[in-house]
mmCIF file of C-alpha atoms in Angstrom:
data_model
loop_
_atom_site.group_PDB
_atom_site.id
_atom_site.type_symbol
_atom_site.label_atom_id
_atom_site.label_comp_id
_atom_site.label_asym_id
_atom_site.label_seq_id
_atom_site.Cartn_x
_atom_site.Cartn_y
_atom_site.Cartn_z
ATOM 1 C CA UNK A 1004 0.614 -14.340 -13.396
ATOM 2 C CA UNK A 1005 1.428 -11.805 -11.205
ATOM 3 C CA UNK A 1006 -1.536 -11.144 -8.662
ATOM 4 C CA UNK A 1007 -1.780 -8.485 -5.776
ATOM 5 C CA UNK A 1008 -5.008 -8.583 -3.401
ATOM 6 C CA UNK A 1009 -5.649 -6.014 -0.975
ATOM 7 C CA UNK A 1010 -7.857 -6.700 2.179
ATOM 8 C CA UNK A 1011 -8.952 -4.554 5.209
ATOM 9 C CA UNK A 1012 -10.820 -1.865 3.883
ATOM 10 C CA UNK A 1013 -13.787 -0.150 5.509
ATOM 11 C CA UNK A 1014 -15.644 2.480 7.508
ATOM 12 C CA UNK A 1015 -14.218 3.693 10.227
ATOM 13 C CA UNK A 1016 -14.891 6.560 12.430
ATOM 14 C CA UNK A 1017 -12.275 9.586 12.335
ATOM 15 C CA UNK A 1018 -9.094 9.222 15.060
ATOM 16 C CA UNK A 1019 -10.069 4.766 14.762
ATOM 17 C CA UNK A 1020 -7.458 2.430 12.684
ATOM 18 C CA UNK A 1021 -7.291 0.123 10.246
ATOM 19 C CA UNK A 1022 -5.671 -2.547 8.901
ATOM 20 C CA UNK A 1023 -4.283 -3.174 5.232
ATOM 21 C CA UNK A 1024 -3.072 -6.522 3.928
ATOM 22 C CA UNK A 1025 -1.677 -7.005 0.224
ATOM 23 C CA UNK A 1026 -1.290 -10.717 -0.910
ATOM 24 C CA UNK A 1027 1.724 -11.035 -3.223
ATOM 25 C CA UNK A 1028 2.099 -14.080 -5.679
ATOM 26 C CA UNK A 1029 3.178 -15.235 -9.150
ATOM 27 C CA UNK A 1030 6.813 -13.654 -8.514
ATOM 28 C CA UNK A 1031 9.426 -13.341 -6.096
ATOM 29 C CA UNK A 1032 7.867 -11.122 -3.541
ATOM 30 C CA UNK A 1033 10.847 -11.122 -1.535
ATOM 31 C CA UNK A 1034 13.384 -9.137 -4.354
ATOM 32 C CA UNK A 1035 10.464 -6.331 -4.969
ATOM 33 C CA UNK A 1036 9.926 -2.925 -3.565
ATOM 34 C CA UNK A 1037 6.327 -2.832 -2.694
ATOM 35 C CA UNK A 1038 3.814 0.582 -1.729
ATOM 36 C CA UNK A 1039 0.815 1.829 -1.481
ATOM 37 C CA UNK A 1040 -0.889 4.147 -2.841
ATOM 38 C CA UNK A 1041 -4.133 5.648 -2.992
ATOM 39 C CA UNK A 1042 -6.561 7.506 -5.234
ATOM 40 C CA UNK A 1043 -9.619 9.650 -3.868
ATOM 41 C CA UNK A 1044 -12.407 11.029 -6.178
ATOM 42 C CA UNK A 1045 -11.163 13.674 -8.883
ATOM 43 C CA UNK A 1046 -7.767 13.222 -7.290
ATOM 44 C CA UNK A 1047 -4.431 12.231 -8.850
ATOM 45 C CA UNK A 1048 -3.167 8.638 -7.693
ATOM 46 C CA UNK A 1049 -0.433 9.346 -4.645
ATOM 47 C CA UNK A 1050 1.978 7.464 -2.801
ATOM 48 C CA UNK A 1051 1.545 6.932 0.601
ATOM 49 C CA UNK A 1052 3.881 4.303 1.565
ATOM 50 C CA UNK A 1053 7.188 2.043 0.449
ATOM 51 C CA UNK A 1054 9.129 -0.334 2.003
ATOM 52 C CA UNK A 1055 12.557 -1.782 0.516
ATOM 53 C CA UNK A 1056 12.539 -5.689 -0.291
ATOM 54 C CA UNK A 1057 14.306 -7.124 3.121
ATOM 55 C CA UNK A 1058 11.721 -4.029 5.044
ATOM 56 C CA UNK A 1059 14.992 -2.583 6.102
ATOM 57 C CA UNK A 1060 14.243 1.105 4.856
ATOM 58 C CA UNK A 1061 10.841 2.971 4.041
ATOM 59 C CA UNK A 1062 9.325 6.005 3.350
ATOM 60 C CA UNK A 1063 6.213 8.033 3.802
ATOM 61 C CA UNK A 1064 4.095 10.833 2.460
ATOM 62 C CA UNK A 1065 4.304 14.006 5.162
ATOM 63 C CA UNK A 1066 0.679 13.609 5.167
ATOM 64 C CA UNK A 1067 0.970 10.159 6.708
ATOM 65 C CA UNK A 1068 4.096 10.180 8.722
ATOM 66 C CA UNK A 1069 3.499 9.287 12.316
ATOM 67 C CA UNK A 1070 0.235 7.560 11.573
ATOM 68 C CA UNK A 1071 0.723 4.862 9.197
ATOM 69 C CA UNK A 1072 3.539 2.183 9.463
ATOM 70 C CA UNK A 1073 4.735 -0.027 6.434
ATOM 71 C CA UNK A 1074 5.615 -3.593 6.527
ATOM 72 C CA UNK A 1075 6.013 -6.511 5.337
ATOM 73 C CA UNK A 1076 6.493 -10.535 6.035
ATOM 74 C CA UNK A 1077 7.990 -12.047 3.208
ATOM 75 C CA UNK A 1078 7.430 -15.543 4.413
ATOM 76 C CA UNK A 1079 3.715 -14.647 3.603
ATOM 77 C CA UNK A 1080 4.203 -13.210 0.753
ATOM 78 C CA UNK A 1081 2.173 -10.288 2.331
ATOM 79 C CA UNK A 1082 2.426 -6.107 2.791
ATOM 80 C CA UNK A 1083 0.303 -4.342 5.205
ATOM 81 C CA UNK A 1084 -0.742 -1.071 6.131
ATOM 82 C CA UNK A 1085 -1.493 -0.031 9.551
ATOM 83 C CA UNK A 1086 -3.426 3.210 9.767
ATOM 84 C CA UNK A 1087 -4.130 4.547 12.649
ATOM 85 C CA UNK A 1088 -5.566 8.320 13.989
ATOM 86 C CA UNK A 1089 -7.688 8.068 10.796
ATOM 87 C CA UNK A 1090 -8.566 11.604 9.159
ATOM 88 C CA UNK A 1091 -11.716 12.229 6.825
ATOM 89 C CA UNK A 1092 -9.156 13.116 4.417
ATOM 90 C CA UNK A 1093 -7.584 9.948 4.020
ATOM 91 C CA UNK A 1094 -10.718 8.556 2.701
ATOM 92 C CA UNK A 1095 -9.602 6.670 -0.428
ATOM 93 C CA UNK A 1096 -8.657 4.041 -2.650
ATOM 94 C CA UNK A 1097 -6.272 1.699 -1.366
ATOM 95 C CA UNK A 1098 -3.674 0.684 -4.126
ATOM 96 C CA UNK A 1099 -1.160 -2.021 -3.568
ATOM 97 C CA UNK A 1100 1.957 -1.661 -6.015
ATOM 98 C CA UNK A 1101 4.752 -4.219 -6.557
ATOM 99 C CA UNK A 1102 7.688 -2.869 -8.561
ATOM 100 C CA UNK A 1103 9.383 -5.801 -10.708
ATOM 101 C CA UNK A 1104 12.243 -5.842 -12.073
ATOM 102 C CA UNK A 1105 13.038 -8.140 -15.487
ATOM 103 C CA UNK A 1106 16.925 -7.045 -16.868
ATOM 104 C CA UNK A 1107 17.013 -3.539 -17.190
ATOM 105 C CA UNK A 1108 13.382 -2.794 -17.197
ATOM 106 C CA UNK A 1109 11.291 -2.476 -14.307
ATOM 107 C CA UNK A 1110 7.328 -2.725 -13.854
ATOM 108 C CA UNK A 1111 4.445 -2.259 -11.868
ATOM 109 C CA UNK A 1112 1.776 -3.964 -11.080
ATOM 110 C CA UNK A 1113 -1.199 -2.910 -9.250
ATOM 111 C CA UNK A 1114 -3.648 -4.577 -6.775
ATOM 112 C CA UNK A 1115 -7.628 -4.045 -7.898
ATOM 113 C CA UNK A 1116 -7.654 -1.552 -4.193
ATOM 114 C CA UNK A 1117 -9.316 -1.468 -1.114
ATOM 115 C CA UNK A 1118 -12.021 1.377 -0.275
ATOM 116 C CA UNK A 1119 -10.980 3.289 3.004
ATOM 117 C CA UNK A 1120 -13.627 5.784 4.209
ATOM 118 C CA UNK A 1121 -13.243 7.762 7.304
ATOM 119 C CA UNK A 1122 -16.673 9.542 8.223
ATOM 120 C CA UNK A 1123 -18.370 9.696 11.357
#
């Protein structure tokens, strides 16, 4: 069965880093588009980050960009997240997402997330 674990989660101070690790398995890790996301209290779920299957292209929320990098090692089977200059505002949920794709229809599956709080 597909499984996705997130790691790396914590309290850190604001302006510290931190960083995120997703273990893949149960399908081919290296044909999916994986992100993350997160989810903060009362908030709606948002993406922060996606990287292509080879890690050849990714993208960011403007909120992020500059601070956080995307990647990937597909020989492990394992995303990450670095997150660095850490705001009180990114304070979240951690979500690791793996889109898969069976025919025609694609899915996604979802990591149990990773709490990420930024306080002093």
């Amino acid at each position: 069965q597909v499984q996705l674990v997130e790691s790396g989660g914590g309290l850190v101070q604001p302006g510290g880093s931190l960083r995120l690790s997703c273990a893949a398995s149960g399908f081919t890790f290296s044909s999916s588009v994986m992100a993350w996301y997160r989810q903060a209290p009362g908030k709606e779920r948002e993406l922060v980050a996606a990287i292509t299957s080879a890690g050849d292209d990714t993208n960011y929320a403007d909120s992020v960009k500059g601070r956080f990098t995307i990647s990937r090692d597909n020989a492990r089977n394992t995303v990450y997240l670095q997150m660095n200059s850490l705001k009180p505002e990114d304070t979240a949920v951690y979500y690791c997402k793996a889109r898969i794709r069976l025919g025609a229809w694609n899915t996604d599956y979802w990591g149990q997330g990773t709490q990420v709080t930024v306080s002093s």
